[in-house]
mmCIF file of C-alpha atoms and ligand atoms in Angstrom:
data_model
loop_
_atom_site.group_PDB
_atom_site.id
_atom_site.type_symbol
_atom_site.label_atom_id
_atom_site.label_comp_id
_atom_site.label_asym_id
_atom_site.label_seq_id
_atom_site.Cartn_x
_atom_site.Cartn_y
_atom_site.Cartn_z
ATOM 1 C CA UNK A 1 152.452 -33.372 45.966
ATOM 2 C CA UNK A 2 151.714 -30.140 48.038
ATOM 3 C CA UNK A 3 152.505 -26.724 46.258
ATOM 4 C CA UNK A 4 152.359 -23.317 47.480
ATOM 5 C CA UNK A 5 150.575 -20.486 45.700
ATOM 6 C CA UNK A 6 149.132 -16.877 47.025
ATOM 7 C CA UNK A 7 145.538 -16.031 48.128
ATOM 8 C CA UNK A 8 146.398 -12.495 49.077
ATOM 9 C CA UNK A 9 149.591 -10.676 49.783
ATOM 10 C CA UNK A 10 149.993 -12.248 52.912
ATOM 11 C CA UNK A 11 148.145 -15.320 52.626
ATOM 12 C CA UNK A 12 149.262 -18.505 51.161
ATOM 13 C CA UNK A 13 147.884 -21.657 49.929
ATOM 14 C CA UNK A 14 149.456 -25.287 50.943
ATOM 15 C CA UNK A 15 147.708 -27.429 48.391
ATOM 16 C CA UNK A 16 147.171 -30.809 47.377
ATOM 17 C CA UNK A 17 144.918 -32.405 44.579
ATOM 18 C CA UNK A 18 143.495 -35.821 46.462
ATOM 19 C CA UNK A 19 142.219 -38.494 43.910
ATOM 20 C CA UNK A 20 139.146 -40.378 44.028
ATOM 21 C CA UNK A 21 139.102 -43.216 41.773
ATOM 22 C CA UNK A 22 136.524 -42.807 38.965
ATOM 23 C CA UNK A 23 135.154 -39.108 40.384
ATOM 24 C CA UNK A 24 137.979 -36.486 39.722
ATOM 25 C CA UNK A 25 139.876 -34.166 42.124
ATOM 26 C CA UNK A 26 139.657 -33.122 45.307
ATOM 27 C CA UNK A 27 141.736 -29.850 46.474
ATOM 28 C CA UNK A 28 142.734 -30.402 49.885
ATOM 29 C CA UNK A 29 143.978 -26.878 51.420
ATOM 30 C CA UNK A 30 145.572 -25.295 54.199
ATOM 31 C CA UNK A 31 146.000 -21.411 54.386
ATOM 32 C CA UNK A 32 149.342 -19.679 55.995
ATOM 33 C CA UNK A 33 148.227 -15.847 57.251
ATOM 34 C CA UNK A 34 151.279 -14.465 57.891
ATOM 35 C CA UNK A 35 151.381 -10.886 59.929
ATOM 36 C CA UNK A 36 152.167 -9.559 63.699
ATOM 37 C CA UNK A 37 151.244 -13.630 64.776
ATOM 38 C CA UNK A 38 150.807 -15.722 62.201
ATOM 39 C CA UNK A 39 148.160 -18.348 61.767
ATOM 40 C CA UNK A 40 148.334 -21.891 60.047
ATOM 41 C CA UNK A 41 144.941 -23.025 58.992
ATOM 42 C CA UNK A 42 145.034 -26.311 59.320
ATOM 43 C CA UNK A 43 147.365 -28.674 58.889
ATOM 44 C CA UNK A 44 147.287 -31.013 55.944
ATOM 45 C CA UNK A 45 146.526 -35.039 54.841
ATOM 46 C CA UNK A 46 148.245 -37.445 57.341
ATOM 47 C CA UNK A 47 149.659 -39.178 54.928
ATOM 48 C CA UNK A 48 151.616 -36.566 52.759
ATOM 49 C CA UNK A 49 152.848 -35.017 56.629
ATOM 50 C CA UNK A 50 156.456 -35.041 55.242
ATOM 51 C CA UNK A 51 155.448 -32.928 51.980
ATOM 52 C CA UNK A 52 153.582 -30.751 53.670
ATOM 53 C CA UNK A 53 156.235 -29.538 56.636
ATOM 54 C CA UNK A 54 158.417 -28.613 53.217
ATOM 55 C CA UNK A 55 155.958 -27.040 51.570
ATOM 56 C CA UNK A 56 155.049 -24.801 54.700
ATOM 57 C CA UNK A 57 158.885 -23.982 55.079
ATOM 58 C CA UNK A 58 159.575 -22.942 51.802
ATOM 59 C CA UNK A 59 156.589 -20.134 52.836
ATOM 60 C CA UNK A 60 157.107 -19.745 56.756
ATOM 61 C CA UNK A 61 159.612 -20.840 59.546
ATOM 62 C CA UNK A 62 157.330 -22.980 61.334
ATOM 63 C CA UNK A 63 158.716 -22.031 64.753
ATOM 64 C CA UNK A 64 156.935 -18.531 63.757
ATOM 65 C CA UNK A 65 153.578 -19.587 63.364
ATOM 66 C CA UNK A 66 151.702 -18.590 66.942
ATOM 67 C CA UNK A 67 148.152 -20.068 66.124
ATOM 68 C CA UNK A 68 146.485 -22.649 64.348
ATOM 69 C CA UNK A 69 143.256 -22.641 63.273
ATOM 70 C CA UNK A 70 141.558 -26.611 63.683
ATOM 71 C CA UNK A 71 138.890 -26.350 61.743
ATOM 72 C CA UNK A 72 137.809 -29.702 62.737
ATOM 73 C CA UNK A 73 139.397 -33.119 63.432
ATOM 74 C CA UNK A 74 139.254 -34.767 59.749
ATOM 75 C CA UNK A 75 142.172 -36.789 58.540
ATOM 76 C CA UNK A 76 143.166 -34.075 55.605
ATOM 77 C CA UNK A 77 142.707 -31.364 58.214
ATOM 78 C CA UNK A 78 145.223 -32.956 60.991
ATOM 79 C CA UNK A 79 148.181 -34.066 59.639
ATOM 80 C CA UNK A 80 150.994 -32.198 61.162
ATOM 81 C CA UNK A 81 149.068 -31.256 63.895
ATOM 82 C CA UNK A 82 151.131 -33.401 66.709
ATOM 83 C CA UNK A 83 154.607 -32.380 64.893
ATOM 84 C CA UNK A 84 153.920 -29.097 64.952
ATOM 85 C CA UNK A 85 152.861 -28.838 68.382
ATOM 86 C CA UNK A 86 155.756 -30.722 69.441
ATOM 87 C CA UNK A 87 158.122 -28.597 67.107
ATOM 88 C CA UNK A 88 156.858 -24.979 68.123
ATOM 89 C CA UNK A 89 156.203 -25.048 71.956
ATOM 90 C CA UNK A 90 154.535 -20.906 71.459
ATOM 91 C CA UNK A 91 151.787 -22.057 69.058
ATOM 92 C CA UNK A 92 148.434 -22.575 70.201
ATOM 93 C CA UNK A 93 145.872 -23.733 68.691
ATOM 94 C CA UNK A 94 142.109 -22.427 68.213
ATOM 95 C CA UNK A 95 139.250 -25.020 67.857
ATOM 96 C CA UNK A 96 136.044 -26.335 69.176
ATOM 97 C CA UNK A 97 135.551 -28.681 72.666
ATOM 98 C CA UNK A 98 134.317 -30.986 70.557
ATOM 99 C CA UNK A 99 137.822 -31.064 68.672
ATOM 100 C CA UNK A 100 139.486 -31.688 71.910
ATOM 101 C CA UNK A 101 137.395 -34.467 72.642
ATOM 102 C CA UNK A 102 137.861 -36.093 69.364
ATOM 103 C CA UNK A 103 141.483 -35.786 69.388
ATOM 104 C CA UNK A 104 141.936 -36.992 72.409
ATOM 105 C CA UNK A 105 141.193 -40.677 71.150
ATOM 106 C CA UNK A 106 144.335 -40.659 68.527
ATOM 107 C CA UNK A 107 146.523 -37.406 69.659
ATOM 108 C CA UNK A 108 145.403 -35.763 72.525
ATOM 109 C CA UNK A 109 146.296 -31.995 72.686
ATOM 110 C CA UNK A 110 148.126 -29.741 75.398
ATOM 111 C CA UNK A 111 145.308 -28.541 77.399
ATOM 112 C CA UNK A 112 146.887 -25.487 78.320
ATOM 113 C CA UNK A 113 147.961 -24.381 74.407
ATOM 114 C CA UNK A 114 144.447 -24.380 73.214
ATOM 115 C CA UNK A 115 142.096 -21.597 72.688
ATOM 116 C CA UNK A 116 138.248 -22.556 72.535
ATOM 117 C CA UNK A 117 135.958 -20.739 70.994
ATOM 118 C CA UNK A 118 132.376 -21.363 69.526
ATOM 119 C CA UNK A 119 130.037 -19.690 66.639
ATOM 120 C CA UNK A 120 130.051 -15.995 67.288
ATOM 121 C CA UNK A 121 132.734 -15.772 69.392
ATOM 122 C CA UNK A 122 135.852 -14.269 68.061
ATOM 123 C CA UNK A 123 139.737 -14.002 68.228
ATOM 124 C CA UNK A 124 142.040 -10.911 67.387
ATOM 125 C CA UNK A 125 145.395 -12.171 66.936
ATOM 126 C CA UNK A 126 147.960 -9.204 66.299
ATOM 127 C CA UNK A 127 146.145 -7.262 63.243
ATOM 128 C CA UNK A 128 143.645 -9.833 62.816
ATOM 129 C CA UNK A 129 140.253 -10.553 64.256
ATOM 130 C CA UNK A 130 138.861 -13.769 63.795
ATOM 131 C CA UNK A 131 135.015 -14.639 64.159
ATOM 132 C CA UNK A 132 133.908 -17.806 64.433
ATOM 133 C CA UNK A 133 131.216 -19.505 62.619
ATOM 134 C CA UNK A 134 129.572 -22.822 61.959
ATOM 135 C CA UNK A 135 129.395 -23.415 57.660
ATOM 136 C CA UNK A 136 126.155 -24.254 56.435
ATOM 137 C CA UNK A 137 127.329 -27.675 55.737
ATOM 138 C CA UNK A 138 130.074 -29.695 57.331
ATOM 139 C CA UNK A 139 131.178 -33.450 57.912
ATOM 140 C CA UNK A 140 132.128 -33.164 61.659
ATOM 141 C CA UNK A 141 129.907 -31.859 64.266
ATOM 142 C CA UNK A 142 133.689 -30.283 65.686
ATOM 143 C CA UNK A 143 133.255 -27.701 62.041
ATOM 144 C CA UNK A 144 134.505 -24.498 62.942
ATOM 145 C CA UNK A 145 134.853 -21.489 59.950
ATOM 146 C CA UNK A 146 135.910 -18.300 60.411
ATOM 147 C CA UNK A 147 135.222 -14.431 59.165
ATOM 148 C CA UNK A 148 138.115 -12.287 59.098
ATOM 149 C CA UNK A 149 137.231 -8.599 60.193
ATOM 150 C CA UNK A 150 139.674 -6.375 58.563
ATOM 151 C CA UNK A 151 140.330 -8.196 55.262
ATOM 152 C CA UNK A 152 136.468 -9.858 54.661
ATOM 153 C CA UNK A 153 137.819 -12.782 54.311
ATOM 154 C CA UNK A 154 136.268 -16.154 54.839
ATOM 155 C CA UNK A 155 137.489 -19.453 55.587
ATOM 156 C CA UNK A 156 134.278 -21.706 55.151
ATOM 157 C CA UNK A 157 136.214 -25.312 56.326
ATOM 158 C CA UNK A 158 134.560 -28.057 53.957
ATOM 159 C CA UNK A 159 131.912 -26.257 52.949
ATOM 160 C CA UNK A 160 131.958 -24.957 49.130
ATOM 161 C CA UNK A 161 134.273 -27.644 48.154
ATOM 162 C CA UNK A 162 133.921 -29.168 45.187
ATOM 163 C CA UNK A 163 135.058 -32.288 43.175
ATOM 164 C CA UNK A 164 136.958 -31.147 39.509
ATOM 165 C CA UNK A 165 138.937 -32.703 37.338
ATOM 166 C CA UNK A 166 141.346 -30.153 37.330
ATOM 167 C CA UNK A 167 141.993 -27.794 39.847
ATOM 168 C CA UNK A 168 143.084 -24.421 38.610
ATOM 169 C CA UNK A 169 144.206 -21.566 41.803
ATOM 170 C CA UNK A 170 140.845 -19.635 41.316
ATOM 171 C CA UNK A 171 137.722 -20.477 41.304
ATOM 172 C CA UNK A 172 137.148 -18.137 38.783
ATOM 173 C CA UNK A 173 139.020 -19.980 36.375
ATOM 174 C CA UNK A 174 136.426 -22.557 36.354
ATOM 175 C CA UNK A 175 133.513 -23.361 34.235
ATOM 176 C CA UNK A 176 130.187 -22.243 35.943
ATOM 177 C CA UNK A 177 128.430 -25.744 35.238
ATOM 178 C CA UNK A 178 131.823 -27.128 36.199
ATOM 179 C CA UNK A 179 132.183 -25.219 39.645
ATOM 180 C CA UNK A 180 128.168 -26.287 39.988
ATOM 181 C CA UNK A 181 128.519 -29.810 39.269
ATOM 182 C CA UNK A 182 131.858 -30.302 41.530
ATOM 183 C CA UNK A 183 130.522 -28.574 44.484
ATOM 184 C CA UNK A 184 126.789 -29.921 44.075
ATOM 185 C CA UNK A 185 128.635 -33.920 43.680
ATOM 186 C CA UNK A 186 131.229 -32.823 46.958
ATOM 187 C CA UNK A 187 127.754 -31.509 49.282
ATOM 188 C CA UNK A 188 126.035 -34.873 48.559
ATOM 189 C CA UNK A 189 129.100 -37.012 49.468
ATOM 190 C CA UNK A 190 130.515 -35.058 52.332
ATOM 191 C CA UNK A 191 127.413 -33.803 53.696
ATOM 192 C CA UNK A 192 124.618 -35.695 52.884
ATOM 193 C CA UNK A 193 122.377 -34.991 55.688
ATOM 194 C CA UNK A 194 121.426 -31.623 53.465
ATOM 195 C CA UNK A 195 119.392 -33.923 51.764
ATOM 196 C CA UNK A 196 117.385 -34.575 54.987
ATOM 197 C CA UNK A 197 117.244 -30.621 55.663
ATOM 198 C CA UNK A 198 114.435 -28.210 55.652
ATOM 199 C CA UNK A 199 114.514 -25.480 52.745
ATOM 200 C CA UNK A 200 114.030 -22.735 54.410
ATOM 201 C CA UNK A 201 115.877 -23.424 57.424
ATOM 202 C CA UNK A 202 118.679 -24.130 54.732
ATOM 203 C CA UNK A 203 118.103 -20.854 52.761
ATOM 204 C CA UNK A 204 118.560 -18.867 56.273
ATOM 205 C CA UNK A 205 121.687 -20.713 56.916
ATOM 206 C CA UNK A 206 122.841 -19.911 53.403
ATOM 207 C CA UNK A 207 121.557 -16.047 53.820
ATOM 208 C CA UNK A 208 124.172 -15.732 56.711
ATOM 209 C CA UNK A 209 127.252 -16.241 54.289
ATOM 210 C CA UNK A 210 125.119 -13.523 51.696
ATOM 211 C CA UNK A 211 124.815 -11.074 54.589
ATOM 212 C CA UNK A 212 128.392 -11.095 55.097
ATOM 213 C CA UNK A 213 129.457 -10.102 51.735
ATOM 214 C CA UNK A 214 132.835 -11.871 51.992
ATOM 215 C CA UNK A 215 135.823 -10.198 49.521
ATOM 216 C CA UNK A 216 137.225 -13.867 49.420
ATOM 217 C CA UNK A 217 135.986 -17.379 50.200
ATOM 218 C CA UNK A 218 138.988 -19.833 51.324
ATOM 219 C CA UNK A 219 137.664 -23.248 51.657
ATOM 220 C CA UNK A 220 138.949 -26.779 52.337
ATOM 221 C CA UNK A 221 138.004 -28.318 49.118
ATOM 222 C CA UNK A 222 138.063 -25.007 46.657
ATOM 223 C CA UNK A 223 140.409 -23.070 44.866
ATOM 224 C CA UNK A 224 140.285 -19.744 46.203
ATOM 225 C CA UNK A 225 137.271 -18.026 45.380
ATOM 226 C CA UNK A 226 137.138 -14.258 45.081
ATOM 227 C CA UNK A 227 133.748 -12.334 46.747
ATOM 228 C CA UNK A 228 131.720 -11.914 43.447
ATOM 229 C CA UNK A 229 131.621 -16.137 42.913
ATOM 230 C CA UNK A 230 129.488 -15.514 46.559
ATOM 231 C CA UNK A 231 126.053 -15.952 45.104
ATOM 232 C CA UNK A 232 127.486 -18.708 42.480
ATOM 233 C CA UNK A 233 128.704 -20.683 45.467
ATOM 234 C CA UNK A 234 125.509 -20.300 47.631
ATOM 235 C CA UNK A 235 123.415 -21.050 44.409
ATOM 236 C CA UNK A 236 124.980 -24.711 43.983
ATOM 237 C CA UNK A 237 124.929 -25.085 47.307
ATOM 238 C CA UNK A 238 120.812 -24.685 47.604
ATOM 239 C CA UNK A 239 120.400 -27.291 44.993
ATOM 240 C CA UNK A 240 121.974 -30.140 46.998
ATOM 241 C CA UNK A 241 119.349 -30.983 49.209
ATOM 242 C CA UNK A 242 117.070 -31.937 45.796
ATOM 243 C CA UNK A 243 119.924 -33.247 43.793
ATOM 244 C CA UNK A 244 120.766 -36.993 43.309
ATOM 245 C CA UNK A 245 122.208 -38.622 46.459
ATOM 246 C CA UNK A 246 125.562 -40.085 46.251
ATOM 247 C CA UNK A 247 125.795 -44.319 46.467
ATOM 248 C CA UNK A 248 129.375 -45.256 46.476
ATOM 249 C CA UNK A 249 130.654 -48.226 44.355
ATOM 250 C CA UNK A 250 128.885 -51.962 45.689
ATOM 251 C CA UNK A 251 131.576 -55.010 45.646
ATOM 252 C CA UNK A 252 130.925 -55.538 42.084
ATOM 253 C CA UNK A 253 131.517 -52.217 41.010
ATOM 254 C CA UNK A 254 134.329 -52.091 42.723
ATOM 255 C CA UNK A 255 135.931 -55.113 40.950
ATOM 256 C CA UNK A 256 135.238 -53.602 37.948
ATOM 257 C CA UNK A 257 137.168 -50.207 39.426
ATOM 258 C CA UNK A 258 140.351 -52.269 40.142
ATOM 259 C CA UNK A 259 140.213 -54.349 36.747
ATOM 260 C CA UNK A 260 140.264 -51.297 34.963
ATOM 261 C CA UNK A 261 143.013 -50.006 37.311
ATOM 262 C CA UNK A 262 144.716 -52.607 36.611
ATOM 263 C CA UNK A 263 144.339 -52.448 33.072
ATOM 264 C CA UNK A 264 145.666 -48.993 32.845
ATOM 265 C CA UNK A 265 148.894 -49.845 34.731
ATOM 266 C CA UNK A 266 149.823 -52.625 31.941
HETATM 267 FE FE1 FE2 B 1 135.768 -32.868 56.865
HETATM 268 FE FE1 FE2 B 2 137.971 -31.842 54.639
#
């Protein structure tokens, strides 16, 4: 199910809580910035794409949206991606080359609706200026975050998302070893290359998000997470490259995983 909640006065949150099968929760978000041209921050799980177009209307006429932020070119970042380009012929849409390039083996997109940008660059659409940035960790080489001028706000992709076992609509409202644990467990399995990294280059990475002093983290995979959980985040974050590295489930593991599903249906 995809519900609807506020971030800010004119930002909302598309949500969806997206099971994994013996390891909890995992909030899959999109963010509506309404204003002078709104923005859609990406677009969704391809296979809830018919929950999420009614969840978006019941907070924005789609045909008003004028950008879309790709973040990058993940399955539960796409999802109504080709409908709404097809729906809305003003919106454009904001990403990487390398997004381009990767969508253009499933869903190529209109070469002359894009808008390219890379880390550093930025955006101002209407009231809002949009900086581009690459998270310190990401799943897809096509990552692309952004800092929003006016407001402080940033929008840090997959990075800081966490896996919970229930999802309130603030991070705050989450345990500290609980908001730890999640996001330390979701940087091993979505990024675990960190492991590989070295520390200090990782600690300057990390410093980049400090020096920016965000007033509100939006992630991917988090509830919304107001500035003073910034050094919280970052914190968990640093411990991933030393903490355990995630194995999935072997065949016989995963028997076990479907007997017991099984089990629990009868
Ligand atoms: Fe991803
Ligand atoms: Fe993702």
């Amino acid at each position: 199910m995809v519900s609807t909640y506020k971030a800010a006065a004119d930002i909302e949150v598309l949500t969806t809580n997206f099971p994994v099968p013996g390891f909890g929760l995992v909030p899959v978000n999109s963010y509506v910035f309404k204003g002078a041209e709104p923005l859609l921050v990406d677009t969704g799980i391809v296979v809830q794409s018919g929950e999420f177009m009614a969840a978006l209307r019941s907070v924005i006429d789609p045909a008003e949206l004028r950008w879309i932020w790709l973040s990058h070119t993940d399955f539960d970042h796409i999802g109504m991606l080709p409908q709404l380009l097809a729906e809305n012929p003003r919106v454009r849409v904001i990403t990487s080359f390398l997004s381009v390039g990767i969508m253009s083996l499933s869903s190529p997109l209109p070469l002359d609706r894009l808008y390219l940008i890379n880390p550093g660059q930025s955006i101002t659409i209407g009231d809002r200026t949009l900086t581009a940035f690459k998270p310190p960790v990401f799943d897809n080489p096509a990552t692309m975050g952004f800092f929003e001028q006016s407001s402080q706000i940033l929008f840090s992709a997959d990075c800081f998302g966490a896996l919970l076992s229930d999802v309130p609509q603030s991070a705050a409202d989450l345990e500290e070893k609980t908001l730890r644990d999640g996001q330390i467990f979701w940087g091993s399995v979505d990024s675990p290359w960190v492991h590989n990294v070295d520390n200090f280059a990782f600690a300057r990475q990390l410093d980049g998000i400090r020096k920016l002093s965000p007033k509100l983290i939006l992630s991917g995979h988090l509830p919304t997470a107001p500035g003073y959980l910034t050094e919280r985040l970052l914190s968990a974050l640093a411990a991933v490259p030393a903490a355990q590295p995630f194995v999935g489930p072997d065949q016989v593991q995963f028997q076990q995983m479907l007997q017991k599903m099984s089990e629990g249906q009868q």
